[in-house]
Amino acid sequence: MPQQASSRAGLVRVMTWNIHGGVGLDGRLDLQRIVALVRKHAPDLMALQEVGTRRKTDGSAEAFGFLAEALGSHMAESRLVTAPDGNYGHALICRWPLSGVACHDISYRRREPRAAIAAVAETPFGALHVIAAHLGLSFAERRHQAQLLAALVRSGTERTVVLGDLNDWLWRGSVQTTLNRLFPGHTHLRTFPAFWPVLSLDRIYCRPREMLAKQWTDPSARTASDHLPVIADLAMGTTETADLP
């Protein structure tokens, strides 16, 4: 990754982005546009959804390997669909080592396979418990998955961030109702559809509240995906786990 953007003491920059397989609004698959946009913001930790595509172009590389090589030293991935003509899933990429990596199955009945990636990012400012997810499209599915995410959050003792495409746009939706209780700090930026964003599908949740120092999105990303990214600076400080809710 490029020079660390959040180099000020105690700050960790995080980012979540549904990259739509690297296919932009022009219908063209171009992972270089994804890489350029990510490098522009230089996150220390990022969750990318809809990684991979079963559509090949001349000279294109396998998406997971390409993004790992271009964006970070440490990567955890969940390949939810694996086929001879390509893979599909989501990934967590970090500037620093990831320990305790686990992919938790959060699939609901016979709907599309879903997983949450859980890990501990070993930042210079202490451990950060991370959960990256891409939730389902139905209300019952998301209610089930929100409960599983809550259980994962409660199992961790470190400072925690949950990020991803949560597909929950209702103010009192099941995901927000569940996670807002656990996370006093959370973003609520409009990210979908990228050309005229009205829905806050992509979010970052963190605890304690004081961690969320800054949040923003980037409208220029509309050329590379159908979602806009969410970026946030987290103030790690010296908060102890005893202060967590």
XYZ file of C-alpha atoms in Angstrom:
245
model
C 0.000 0.000 0.000
C 1.106 3.627 -0.378
C 2.527 5.756 2.409
C 0.364 5.492 5.505
C -2.209 8.307 5.420
C -3.196 8.059 9.081
C 0.344 8.422 10.389
C -0.639 10.741 13.220
C -0.273 9.092 16.632
C -3.112 6.786 17.535
C -5.079 6.942 14.247
C -6.056 3.951 12.118
C -7.765 4.575 8.771
C -10.368 2.014 7.737
C -12.390 1.635 4.565
C -15.226 -0.519 3.273
C -16.224 -0.757 -0.378
C -18.397 -3.032 -2.474
C -16.351 -3.046 -5.687
C -18.963 -4.788 -7.873
C -16.392 -7.217 -9.218
C -14.338 -4.298 -10.506
C -17.012 -3.437 -13.073
C -17.840 0.265 -13.300
C -20.907 2.095 -14.559
C -19.450 1.908 -18.054
C -19.693 -1.894 -17.916
C -15.918 -2.269 -18.101
C -13.971 -4.541 -15.761
C -10.993 -2.569 -14.473
C -9.347 -3.488 -11.181
C -6.755 -0.763 -11.711
C -9.484 1.816 -11.070
C -10.242 0.086 -7.777
C -6.582 0.120 -6.777
C -6.172 3.793 -7.692
C -9.182 4.850 -5.632
C -8.043 2.837 -2.600
C -4.515 4.237 -2.843
C -5.940 7.744 -2.972
C -7.254 7.313 0.582
C -4.472 4.954 1.763
C -6.424 2.976 4.395
C -4.575 0.864 6.928
C -7.407 -1.659 6.967
C -10.068 -2.286 4.332
C -12.987 -4.611 3.675
C -13.813 -5.212 0.004
C -17.038 -6.925 -1.069
C -17.934 -8.576 -4.390
C -14.327 -9.413 -5.083
C -13.774 -11.610 -8.095
C -15.737 -12.090 -11.233
C -16.501 -14.964 -13.532
C -16.069 -12.628 -16.458
C -12.565 -12.651 -17.920
C -10.835 -9.981 -19.942
C -7.561 -10.230 -21.828
C -4.636 -9.794 -19.469
C -6.788 -9.699 -16.324
C -5.393 -11.300 -13.187
C -7.236 -13.351 -10.600
C -8.930 -10.684 -8.482
C -8.045 -11.847 -4.967
C -4.363 -12.256 -5.778
C -4.204 -9.033 -7.767
C -5.749 -6.935 -4.978
C -3.644 -8.564 -2.281
C -0.439 -7.823 -4.182
C -1.471 -4.262 -5.035
C -2.986 -3.139 -1.739
C -1.595 -4.843 1.314
C 0.744 -7.255 2.981
C -1.843 -9.171 4.994
C -5.116 -10.529 3.622
C -7.960 -12.718 4.830
C -10.491 -13.834 2.268
C -13.792 -15.652 2.011
C -14.357 -17.226 -1.396
C -18.054 -17.940 -1.207
C -18.351 -19.179 -4.785
C -15.518 -21.188 -6.317
C -15.798 -22.368 -9.905
C -13.423 -23.326 -12.731
C -14.077 -20.001 -14.449
C -13.585 -17.769 -11.404
C -14.101 -17.062 -7.698
C -16.374 -14.678 -5.831
C -16.480 -13.405 -2.245
C -15.056 -10.697 -0.024
C -11.740 -9.848 1.579
C -10.107 -8.084 4.499
C -6.749 -6.432 3.733
C -4.527 -4.907 6.414
C -1.239 -3.038 6.584
C -0.318 -4.981 9.721
C -0.480 -8.690 10.639
C -3.877 -10.280 11.232
C -4.148 -12.883 13.968
C -6.956 -15.233 14.950
C -8.448 -15.127 11.453
C -11.709 -17.052 11.107
C -14.473 -17.151 8.511
C -17.849 -17.651 10.152
C -20.710 -19.064 8.127
C -23.688 -16.707 8.428
C -25.694 -18.192 5.558
C -29.464 -18.299 5.929
C -31.388 -21.381 4.813
C -31.078 -21.888 1.049
C -30.157 -18.328 0.158
C -26.809 -17.200 -1.245
C -23.808 -18.275 0.882
C -22.593 -15.548 3.249
C -19.664 -15.335 5.668
C -18.191 -12.929 8.184
C -14.424 -12.589 8.410
C -13.219 -12.039 11.981
C -9.634 -11.200 12.916
C -7.455 -9.144 15.224
C -5.410 -6.424 13.526
C -2.096 -6.034 15.326
C -1.807 -2.240 14.988
C 1.075 -0.209 16.486
C -1.508 1.214 18.898
C -2.768 -2.108 20.195
C -5.078 -4.870 19.071
C -8.207 -4.046 17.065
C -10.942 -6.664 16.790
C -12.268 -6.573 13.202
C -15.340 -8.142 11.621
C -15.990 -7.746 7.887
C -19.289 -8.851 6.390
C -21.568 -8.702 3.366
C -25.132 -9.360 4.478
C -28.088 -10.742 2.548
C -30.965 -9.144 0.704
C -34.025 -10.377 2.610
C -35.308 -9.023 5.941
C -35.350 -12.419 7.661
C -31.863 -13.195 6.376
C -30.401 -9.945 7.712
C -32.159 -10.346 11.067
C -30.525 -13.763 11.440
C -27.130 -12.437 10.351
C -27.299 -9.386 12.626
C -27.781 -11.680 15.614
C -24.759 -13.753 14.586
C -22.645 -10.611 14.180
C -23.707 -9.451 17.637
C -22.563 -12.774 19.088
C -19.181 -12.381 17.373
C -18.825 -8.867 18.749
C -19.591 -9.987 22.298
C -17.005 -12.760 22.038
C -14.218 -10.223 21.539
C -12.602 -8.154 24.267
C -10.558 -5.767 22.151
C -11.618 -2.476 20.685
C -13.880 -3.444 17.819
C -14.831 -2.324 14.332
C -17.475 -3.941 12.114
C -17.530 -2.883 8.483
C -19.030 -3.959 5.194
C -22.025 -3.880 2.888
C -24.861 -4.560 5.307
C -27.697 -4.159 2.778
C -29.884 -2.588 5.472
C -31.399 0.731 4.401
C -34.269 1.144 6.865
C -33.631 3.457 9.826
C -35.119 0.871 12.198
C -33.960 -2.148 10.218
C -32.847 -5.298 11.998
C -29.123 -4.686 11.445
C -29.161 -1.115 12.692
C -31.406 -1.939 15.638
C -29.045 -4.707 16.739
C -25.679 -3.104 16.032
C -26.538 0.411 17.199
C -26.934 -0.966 20.731
C -23.451 -2.458 20.625
C -21.725 0.353 18.755
C -22.208 3.939 19.916
C -19.978 5.074 17.050
C -21.202 4.434 13.494
C -21.284 6.019 10.054
C -24.463 6.716 8.111
C -23.375 7.936 4.668
C -25.350 7.411 1.474
C -23.480 5.030 -0.810
C -25.915 3.354 -3.244
C -26.496 3.633 -6.123
C -23.173 5.308 -6.777
C -24.417 7.611 -9.545
C -27.091 9.107 -7.235
C -26.653 7.699 -3.697
C -29.806 7.531 -1.576
C -29.291 4.388 0.528
C -26.786 3.879 3.366
C -25.939 0.258 2.648
C -22.233 0.409 3.480
C -21.276 1.268 7.049
C -18.553 1.242 9.675
C -19.412 0.551 13.323
C -16.910 0.985 16.141
C -16.645 1.005 19.896
C -16.003 2.925 22.024
C -17.785 5.959 20.562
C -14.699 8.166 20.771
C -12.897 6.010 18.215
C -14.846 7.487 15.292
C -12.790 10.623 14.671
C -13.772 11.307 11.045
C -15.917 9.775 8.300
C -16.375 10.478 4.589
C -17.069 9.004 1.169
C -15.739 9.720 -2.321
C -18.158 10.490 -5.189
C -15.403 9.936 -7.760
C -15.669 6.194 -7.024
C -18.883 6.091 -9.068
C -16.827 5.426 -12.194
C -15.385 2.207 -10.744
C -18.338 0.532 -8.950
C -22.071 0.783 -8.283
C -21.332 1.572 -4.595
C -19.407 4.434 -3.033
C -16.826 3.589 -0.356
C -16.978 4.621 3.288
C -13.720 5.730 4.904
C -13.130 6.580 8.558
C -10.270 7.544 10.851
C -10.379 5.679 14.152
C -8.668 7.199 17.164
C -7.172 4.252 19.008
C -5.660 6.355 21.801
C -5.090 4.450 25.006
C -8.672 3.270 25.596
C -8.751 0.119 27.660
C -11.087 -2.795 27.034
C -12.673 -2.166 30.422
C -14.282 0.954 28.988
C -16.188 -1.014 26.345
C -19.967 -1.503 26.660
